[in-house]
Amino acid sequence: MYIYSMGHYFPENILDNDFFDKLDIGSAADWIKDRVGIESRRSVLTQDQVMDLRHGRTNRQTLKEAGAIESIAQMGEKAWKVATSRAHIVVEDIDTVIGGTSVPDDDIPASSCVIASHLGMERVRGFDVNSACSTFVVQCHVMRGLMMSGLTKEGAIFGAERYTTRVDYSDRRNSILFGDSAITAAVSCTNRPGSLKVIDSLVESAPSGWEHIHLPDGKFFQQNGAAVQKFAVTKTIAAAQDILARNSLSTKDAHWFIGHQANYRMLTSAIEKMGVNPDHHLYNVVDRGNQGATGAPSVLSQNWDRYKSGDYIVIAVVGAGLTWGSLLLQKQ
Ligand SMILES: CC(C)(COP(=O)(O)OP(=O)(O)OC[C@H]1O[C@@H](n2cnc3c(N)ncnc32)[C@H](O)[C@@H]1OP(=O)(O)O)[C@@H](O)C(=O)NCCC(=O)NCCS
């Protein structure tokens, strides 16, 4: 499978650390910068809306019914526009669309069908894949399998996350972590100029850990941060090293490393342990926050013009489930 174009989208509303000081929840900008390394995030919500949520003057349902929350399809369309500006994409040729989000507009239908309809992709099989923050890697894993078996020739992958609408703004521990974004990838079994070849994909999980990260229906995001932190660093390293080793490569061969954008301190700890040159570490968590499943692929898309022919790119992600996975890509 080849990724021949990508697109990303970030909402315009900025929530910086000073704004969280103003929420009066005991949040300290220095604590966030030191412990999480996040300075700013983008949100589908304005600062006024977040302030109203914090003080109980509104709630998510009210904002949603008033049309104040950008939909998954609207976000996906904006990411798609970037992808179409980077490559010639023949929409009529696309036969499979895989969507994915942890925070859907509605329980049904699958977001892929809504986005496909918005974009005029009428003759496709559309379905969603949800593996929380690992979703993009799993989407690529599934699409790659379909292409290897000959069931799919041309595809599109979409992801959109809006965790800023699913946190408790009186909770300083979790509300400061997240940002929103959307991504798309145009994929093919044909090697087009400038493509990233998906050489390998790895997907793993430890289901007994499912309670550590949870977004219960109608409630707010919660996690056992300390337990997850250890898991996240260990599995980021394992996912990256395993996929390199089984392709007879080592960390030194990887020109670019992209991890799950949960915590900049955790990412730097992981790359130091792996011996990755910091100049080859790509990230956006510092000014985009933890965007769930769209963090790592949005970094991949933002840096689209930097990859040179022959470059290996390793993406390693971790998420609720618990799940982890990786992709080994090579620029053609
Ligand atoms: C979430 C995370 C940033 C929290 O960092 P931590 O060092 O574990 O911090 P803790 O939650 O133990 O909190 C330590 C103290 O800082 C406080 N604190 C938390 N947020 C704060 C903030 N915004 N400002 C000031 N103090 C804060 C806590 O209340 C706690 O104080 P207390 O003991 O008096 O209650 C970190 O655990 C992490 O990144 N975990 C991994 C997340 C991840 O990878 N998830 C993957 C799926 S999304």
Tab-separated table of N, CA, C and O and ligand atoms in Angstrom, residues 26-28 31-32 35-36 133 172-174 176-178 213 221 223 225-226 228-229 232 260 262-263 266 290 318-320, ligand 1:
chain	number	residue	atom	x	y	z
A	26	GLY	N	-6.967	25.779	39.621
A	26	GLY	CA	-5.689	25.421	40.243
A	26	GLY	C	-4.665	24.945	39.232
A	26	GLY	O	-3.648	24.343	39.605
A	27	SER	N	-4.926	25.204	37.944
A	27	SER	CA	-3.967	24.799	36.916
A	27	SER	C	-2.829	25.811	36.862
A	27	SER	O	-3.051	27.016	36.971
A	28	ALA	N	-1.607	25.314	36.707
A	28	ALA	CA	-0.447	26.204	36.641
A	28	ALA	C	0.246	26.010	35.296
A	28	ALA	O	0.636	24.888	34.948
A	31	TRP	N	3.462	24.181	35.516
A	31	TRP	CA	3.318	22.736	35.767
A	31	TRP	C	3.085	22.019	34.436
A	31	TRP	O	3.714	20.995	34.149
A	32	ILE	N	2.201	22.574	33.629
A	32	ILE	CA	1.875	21.914	32.353
A	32	ILE	C	3.119	21.858	31.462
A	32	ILE	O	3.459	20.814	30.900
A	35	ARG	N	5.716	19.331	33.100
A	35	ARG	CA	5.353	17.906	33.234
A	35	ARG	C	4.824	17.290	31.947
A	35	ARG	O	4.947	16.092	31.721
A	36	VAL	N	4.176	18.117	31.111
A	36	VAL	CA	3.546	17.573	29.910
A	36	VAL	C	4.172	18.153	28.629
A	36	VAL	O	4.082	17.547	27.570
A	133	CYS	N	-6.451	6.058	20.533
A	133	CYS	CA	-5.316	6.813	19.975
A	133	CYS	C	-4.507	6.020	18.963
A	133	CYS	O	-3.693	6.577	18.224
A	172	ARG	N	-8.327	19.856	36.552
A	172	ARG	CA	-7.051	20.348	36.025
A	172	ARG	C	-6.174	19.231	35.473
A	172	ARG	O	-5.294	19.474	34.645
A	173	ARG	N	-6.389	18.001	35.942
A	173	ARG	CA	-5.542	16.875	35.509
A	173	ARG	C	-5.752	16.539	34.032
A	173	ARG	O	-4.782	16.314	33.308
A	174	ASN	N	-6.999	16.467	33.605
A	174	ASN	CA	-7.281	15.982	32.246
A	174	ASN	C	-7.646	17.068	31.234
A	174	ASN	O	-7.412	16.896	30.039
A	176	ILE	N	-6.396	19.854	30.571
A	176	ILE	CA	-5.285	20.591	29.942
A	176	ILE	C	-4.553	19.778	28.865
A	176	ILE	O	-3.647	20.290	28.227
A	177	LEU	N	-4.934	18.544	28.704
A	177	LEU	CA	-4.137	17.656	27.841
A	177	LEU	C	-4.463	17.754	26.349
A	177	LEU	O	-3.598	17.522	25.514
A	178	PHE	N	-5.706	18.084	26.016
A	178	PHE	CA	-6.181	17.772	24.659
A	178	PHE	C	-6.319	18.936	23.690
A	178	PHE	O	-6.566	20.076	24.080
A	213	ILE	N	-7.830	3.789	30.742
A	213	ILE	CA	-8.231	4.990	29.980
A	213	ILE	C	-9.670	4.761	29.535
A	213	ILE	O	-9.962	3.777	28.848
A	221	PHE	N	-13.656	12.298	29.915
A	221	PHE	CA	-12.438	11.493	29.776
A	221	PHE	C	-11.773	11.289	31.136
A	221	PHE	O	-11.668	12.215	31.930
A	223	GLN	N	-8.333	8.948	33.031
A	223	GLN	CA	-7.242	7.983	32.873
A	223	GLN	C	-6.417	7.893	34.141
A	223	GLN	O	-6.368	8.826	34.939
A	225	GLY	N	-3.190	8.288	34.885
A	225	GLY	CA	-2.045	8.878	34.186
A	225	GLY	C	-0.724	8.202	34.493
A	225	GLY	O	0.056	7.903	33.575
A	226	ALA	N	-0.473	7.946	35.768
A	226	ALA	CA	0.838	7.383	36.141
A	226	ALA	C	1.023	5.990	35.547
A	226	ALA	O	2.085	5.674	34.988
A	228	VAL	N	-0.495	4.739	32.962
A	228	VAL	CA	-0.450	4.817	31.500
A	228	VAL	C	0.887	5.364	31.022
A	228	VAL	O	1.398	4.966	29.969
A	229	GLN	N	1.467	6.256	31.825
A	229	GLN	CA	2.739	6.880	31.441
A	229	GLN	C	3.825	5.819	31.222
A	229	GLN	O	4.529	5.828	30.218
A	232	ALA	N	3.002	3.804	28.213
A	232	ALA	CA	3.155	4.562	26.970
A	232	ALA	C	4.620	4.621	26.529
A	232	ALA	O	4.924	4.399	25.348
A	260	HIS	N	3.080	8.908	19.480
A	260	HIS	CA	1.754	9.389	19.887
A	260	HIS	C	1.924	10.717	20.620
A	260	HIS	O	2.701	10.822	21.569
A	262	ALA	N	0.993	12.510	23.069
A	262	ALA	CA	0.302	12.648	24.359
A	262	ALA	C	1.028	13.594	25.295
A	262	ALA	O	0.389	14.342	26.038
A	263	ASN	N	2.359	13.564	25.247
A	263	ASN	CA	3.117	14.267	26.276
A	263	ASN	C	4.537	14.436	25.730
A	263	ASN	O	5.213	13.443	25.438
A	266	MET	N	7.285	12.696	27.685
A	266	MET	CA	7.317	11.249	27.452
A	266	MET	C	7.969	10.930	26.099
A	266	MET	O	8.730	9.962	25.984
A	290	ASN	N	-2.608	16.883	22.929
A	290	ASN	CA	-2.890	15.473	22.618
A	290	ASN	C	-4.174	15.416	21.789
A	290	ASN	O	-5.260	15.713	22.283
A	318	VAL	N	0.367	4.628	20.949
A	318	VAL	CA	-0.198	3.868	22.070
A	318	VAL	C	-1.569	4.467	22.383
A	318	VAL	O	-1.824	5.630	22.063
A	319	GLY	N	-2.435	3.680	22.998
A	319	GLY	CA	-3.745	4.247	23.308
A	319	GLY	C	-4.573	3.369	24.214
A	319	GLY	O	-4.124	2.303	24.685
A	320	ALA	N	-5.793	3.840	24.451
A	320	ALA	CA	-6.728	3.115	25.313
A	320	ALA	C	-6.964	1.731	24.739
A	320	ALA	O	-6.873	1.501	23.533
B	1	LIG	C1	-1.455	12.745	32.531
B	1	LIG	C2	-0.073	13.120	33.003
B	1	LIG	C3	0.422	14.328	32.206
B	1	LIG	C4	-0.093	13.491	34.465
B	1	LIG	O1	1.214	13.720	34.943
B	1	LIG	P1	1.655	13.138	36.360
B	1	LIG	O2	3.055	13.546	36.536
B	1	LIG	O3	1.328	11.667	36.365
B	1	LIG	O4	0.771	13.957	37.353
B	1	LIG	P2	-0.380	13.514	38.356
B	1	LIG	O5	-1.669	13.319	37.634
B	1	LIG	O6	0.120	12.417	39.251
B	1	LIG	O7	-0.479	14.809	39.229
B	1	LIG	C5	0.575	15.252	40.089
B	1	LIG	C6	0.107	16.480	40.819
B	1	LIG	O8	0.033	17.586	39.901
B	1	LIG	C7	-1.271	18.132	39.966
B	1	LIG	N1	-1.696	18.672	38.672
B	1	LIG	C8	-2.309	17.993	37.665
B	1	LIG	N2	-2.585	18.848	36.663
B	1	LIG	C9	-2.154	20.057	37.034
B	1	LIG	C10	-2.181	21.331	36.427
B	1	LIG	N3	-2.735	21.526	35.208
B	1	LIG	N4	-1.625	22.373	37.096
B	1	LIG	C11	-1.087	22.205	38.320
B	1	LIG	N5	-1.052	21.011	38.961
B	1	LIG	C12	-1.572	19.956	38.317
B	1	LIG	C13	-2.161	16.972	40.392
B	1	LIG	O9	-3.395	17.430	40.913
B	1	LIG	C14	-1.305	16.301	41.404
B	1	LIG	O10	-1.356	17.026	42.617
B	1	LIG	P3	-1.992	16.343	43.914
B	1	LIG	O11	-1.138	15.146	44.155
B	1	LIG	O12	-1.861	17.417	44.928
B	1	LIG	O13	-3.383	16.015	43.556
B	1	LIG	C15	0.925	11.966	32.776
B	1	LIG	O14	0.642	10.963	33.739
B	1	LIG	C16	0.837	11.361	31.418
B	1	LIG	O15	1.166	11.990	30.429
B	1	LIG	N6	0.428	10.078	31.319
B	1	LIG	C17	0.342	9.343	30.081
B	1	LIG	C18	-0.836	9.777	29.241
B	1	LIG	C19	-0.916	8.975	27.943
B	1	LIG	O16	0.068	8.657	27.325
B	1	LIG	N7	-2.089	8.588	27.544
B	1	LIG	C20	-2.225	7.760	26.387
B	1	LIG	C21	-3.587	7.764	25.856
B	1	LIG	S1	-4.254	9.348	25.553
